[in-house]
mmCIF file of C-alpha atoms in Angstrom:
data_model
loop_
_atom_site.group_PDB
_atom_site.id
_atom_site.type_symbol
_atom_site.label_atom_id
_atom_site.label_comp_id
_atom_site.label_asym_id
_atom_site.label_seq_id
_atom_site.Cartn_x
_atom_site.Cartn_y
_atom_site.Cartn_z
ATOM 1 C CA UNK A 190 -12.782 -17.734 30.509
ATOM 2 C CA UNK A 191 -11.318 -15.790 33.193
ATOM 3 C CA UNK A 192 -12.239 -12.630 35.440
ATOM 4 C CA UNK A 193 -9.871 -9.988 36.659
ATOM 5 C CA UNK A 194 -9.577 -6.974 38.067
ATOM 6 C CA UNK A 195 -7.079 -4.603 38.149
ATOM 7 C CA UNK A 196 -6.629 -1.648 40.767
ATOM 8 C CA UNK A 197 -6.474 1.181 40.086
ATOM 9 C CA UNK A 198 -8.672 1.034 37.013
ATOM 10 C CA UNK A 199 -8.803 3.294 34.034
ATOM 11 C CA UNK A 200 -11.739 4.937 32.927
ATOM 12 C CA UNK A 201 -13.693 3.264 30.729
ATOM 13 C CA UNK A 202 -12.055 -0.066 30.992
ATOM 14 C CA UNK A 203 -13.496 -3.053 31.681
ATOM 15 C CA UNK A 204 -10.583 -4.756 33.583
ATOM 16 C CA UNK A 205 -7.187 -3.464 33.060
ATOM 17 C CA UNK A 206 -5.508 0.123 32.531
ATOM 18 C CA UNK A 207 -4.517 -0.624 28.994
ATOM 19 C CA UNK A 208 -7.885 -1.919 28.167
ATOM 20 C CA UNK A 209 -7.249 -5.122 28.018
ATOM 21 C CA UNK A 210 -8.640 -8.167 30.146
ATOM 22 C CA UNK A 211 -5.666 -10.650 29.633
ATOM 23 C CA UNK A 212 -2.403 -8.716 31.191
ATOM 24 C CA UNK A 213 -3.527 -8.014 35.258
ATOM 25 C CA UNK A 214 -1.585 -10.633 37.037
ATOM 26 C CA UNK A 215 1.618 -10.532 35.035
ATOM 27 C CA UNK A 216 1.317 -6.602 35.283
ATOM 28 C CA UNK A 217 1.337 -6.995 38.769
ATOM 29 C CA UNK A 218 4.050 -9.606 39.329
ATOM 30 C CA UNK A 219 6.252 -7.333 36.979
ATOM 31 C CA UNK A 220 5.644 -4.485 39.621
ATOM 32 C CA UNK A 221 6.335 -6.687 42.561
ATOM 33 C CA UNK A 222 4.469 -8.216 45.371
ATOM 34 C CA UNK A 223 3.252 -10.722 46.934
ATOM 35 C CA UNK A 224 1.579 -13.565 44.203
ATOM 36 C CA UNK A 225 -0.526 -16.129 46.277
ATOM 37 C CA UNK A 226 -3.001 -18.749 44.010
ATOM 38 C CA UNK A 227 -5.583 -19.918 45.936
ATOM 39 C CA UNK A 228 -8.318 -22.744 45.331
ATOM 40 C CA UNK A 229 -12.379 -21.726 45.519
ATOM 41 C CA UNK A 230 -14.977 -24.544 44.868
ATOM 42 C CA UNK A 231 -17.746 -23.694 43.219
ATOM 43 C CA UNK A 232 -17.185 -21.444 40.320
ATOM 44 C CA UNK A 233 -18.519 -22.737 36.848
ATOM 45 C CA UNK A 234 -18.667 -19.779 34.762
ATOM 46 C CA UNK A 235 -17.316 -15.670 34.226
ATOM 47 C CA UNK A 236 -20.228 -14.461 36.709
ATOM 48 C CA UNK A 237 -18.517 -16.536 39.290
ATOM 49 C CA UNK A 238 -15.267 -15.562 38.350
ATOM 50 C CA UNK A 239 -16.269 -11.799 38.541
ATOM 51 C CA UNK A 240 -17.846 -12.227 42.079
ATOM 52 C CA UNK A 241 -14.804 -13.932 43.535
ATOM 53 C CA UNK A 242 -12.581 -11.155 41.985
ATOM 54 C CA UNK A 243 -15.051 -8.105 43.048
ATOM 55 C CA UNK A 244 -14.704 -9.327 46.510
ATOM 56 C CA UNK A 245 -11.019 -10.503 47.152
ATOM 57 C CA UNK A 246 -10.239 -7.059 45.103
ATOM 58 C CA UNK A 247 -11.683 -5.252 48.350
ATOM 59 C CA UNK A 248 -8.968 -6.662 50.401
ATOM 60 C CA UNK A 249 -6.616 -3.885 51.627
ATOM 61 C CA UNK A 250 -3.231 -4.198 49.688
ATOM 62 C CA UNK A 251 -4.721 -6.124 47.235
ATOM 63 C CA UNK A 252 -3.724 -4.506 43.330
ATOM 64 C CA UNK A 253 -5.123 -7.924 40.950
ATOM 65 C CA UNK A 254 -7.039 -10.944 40.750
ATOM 66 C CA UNK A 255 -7.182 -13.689 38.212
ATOM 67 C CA UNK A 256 -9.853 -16.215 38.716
ATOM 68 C CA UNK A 257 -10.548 -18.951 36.378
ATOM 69 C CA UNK A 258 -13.609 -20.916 36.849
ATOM 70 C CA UNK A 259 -12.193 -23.830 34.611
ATOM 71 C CA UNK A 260 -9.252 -24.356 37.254
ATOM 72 C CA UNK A 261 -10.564 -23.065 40.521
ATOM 73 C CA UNK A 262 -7.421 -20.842 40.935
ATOM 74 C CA UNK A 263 -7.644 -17.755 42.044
ATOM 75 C CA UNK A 264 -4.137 -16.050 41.539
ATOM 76 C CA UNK A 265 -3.535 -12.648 44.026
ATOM 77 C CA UNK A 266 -1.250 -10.303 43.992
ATOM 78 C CA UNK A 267 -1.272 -8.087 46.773
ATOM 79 C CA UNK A 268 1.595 -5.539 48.095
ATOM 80 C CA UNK A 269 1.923 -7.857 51.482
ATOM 81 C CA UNK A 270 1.129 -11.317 52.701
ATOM 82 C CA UNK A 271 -2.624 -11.655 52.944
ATOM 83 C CA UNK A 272 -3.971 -13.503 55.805
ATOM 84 C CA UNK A 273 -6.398 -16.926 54.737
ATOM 85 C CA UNK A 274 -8.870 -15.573 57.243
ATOM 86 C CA UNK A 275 -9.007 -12.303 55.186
ATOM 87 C CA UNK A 276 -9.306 -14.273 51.703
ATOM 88 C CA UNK A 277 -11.241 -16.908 53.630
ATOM 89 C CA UNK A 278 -14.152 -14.130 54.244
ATOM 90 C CA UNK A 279 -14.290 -12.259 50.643
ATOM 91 C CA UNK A 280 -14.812 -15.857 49.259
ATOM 92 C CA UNK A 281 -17.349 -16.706 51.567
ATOM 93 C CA UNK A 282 -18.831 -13.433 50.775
ATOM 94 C CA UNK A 283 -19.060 -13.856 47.072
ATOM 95 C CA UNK A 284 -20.797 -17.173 48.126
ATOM 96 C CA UNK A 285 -18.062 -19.829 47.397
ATOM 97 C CA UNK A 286 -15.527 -21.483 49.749
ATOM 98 C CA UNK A 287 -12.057 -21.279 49.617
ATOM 99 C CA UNK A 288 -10.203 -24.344 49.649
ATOM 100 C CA UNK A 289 -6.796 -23.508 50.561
ATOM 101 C CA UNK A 290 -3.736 -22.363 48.899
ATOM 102 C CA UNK A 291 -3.010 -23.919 45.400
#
């Protein structure tokens, strides 16, 4: 199972403008910017994966996130270099810890 969100969002969509909650990342790399995977302990299930995603998804420049709970990766794509103390925080926020980078 995995959680992403995709900015901006269309109405009535759950996670992606098409609809669909299994394109975000590749959308985004496709479009260009910066892809960064990072590793969060403590995720075990969707809930988790949604939290992590709300949170980094608040991150100025930030236009998708792909967490998998199964993995730990959290993949990023963002429209410039984020800084780990900015990722660092959302993480911490959701109530997890980020690792480092994958």
């Amino acid at each position: 199972m995995t959680a992403e969100t995709q900015l901006p969002q269309a109405t009535g969509s759950c996670c992606s403008p098409s609809g669909s909650c299994h394109d975000g990342a590749d959308a985004g790399a496709r479009a260009g910017g910066v892809t960064t995977v990072y590793q969060v302990s403590g995720m075990t299930c969707g809930h988790c994966e949604g939290a992590v995603s709300e949170e980094i998804s608040g991150i100025e420049g930030v236009t998708s996130v792909k967490a998998v709970a199964s993995t730990g990766q959290v993949t990023v794509i963002s429209a410039a270099p984020l800084t780990d103390e900015a990722v660092r925080a959302a993480v911490d926020e959701a109530g997890y810890e980020l690792v480092g980078r994958a």
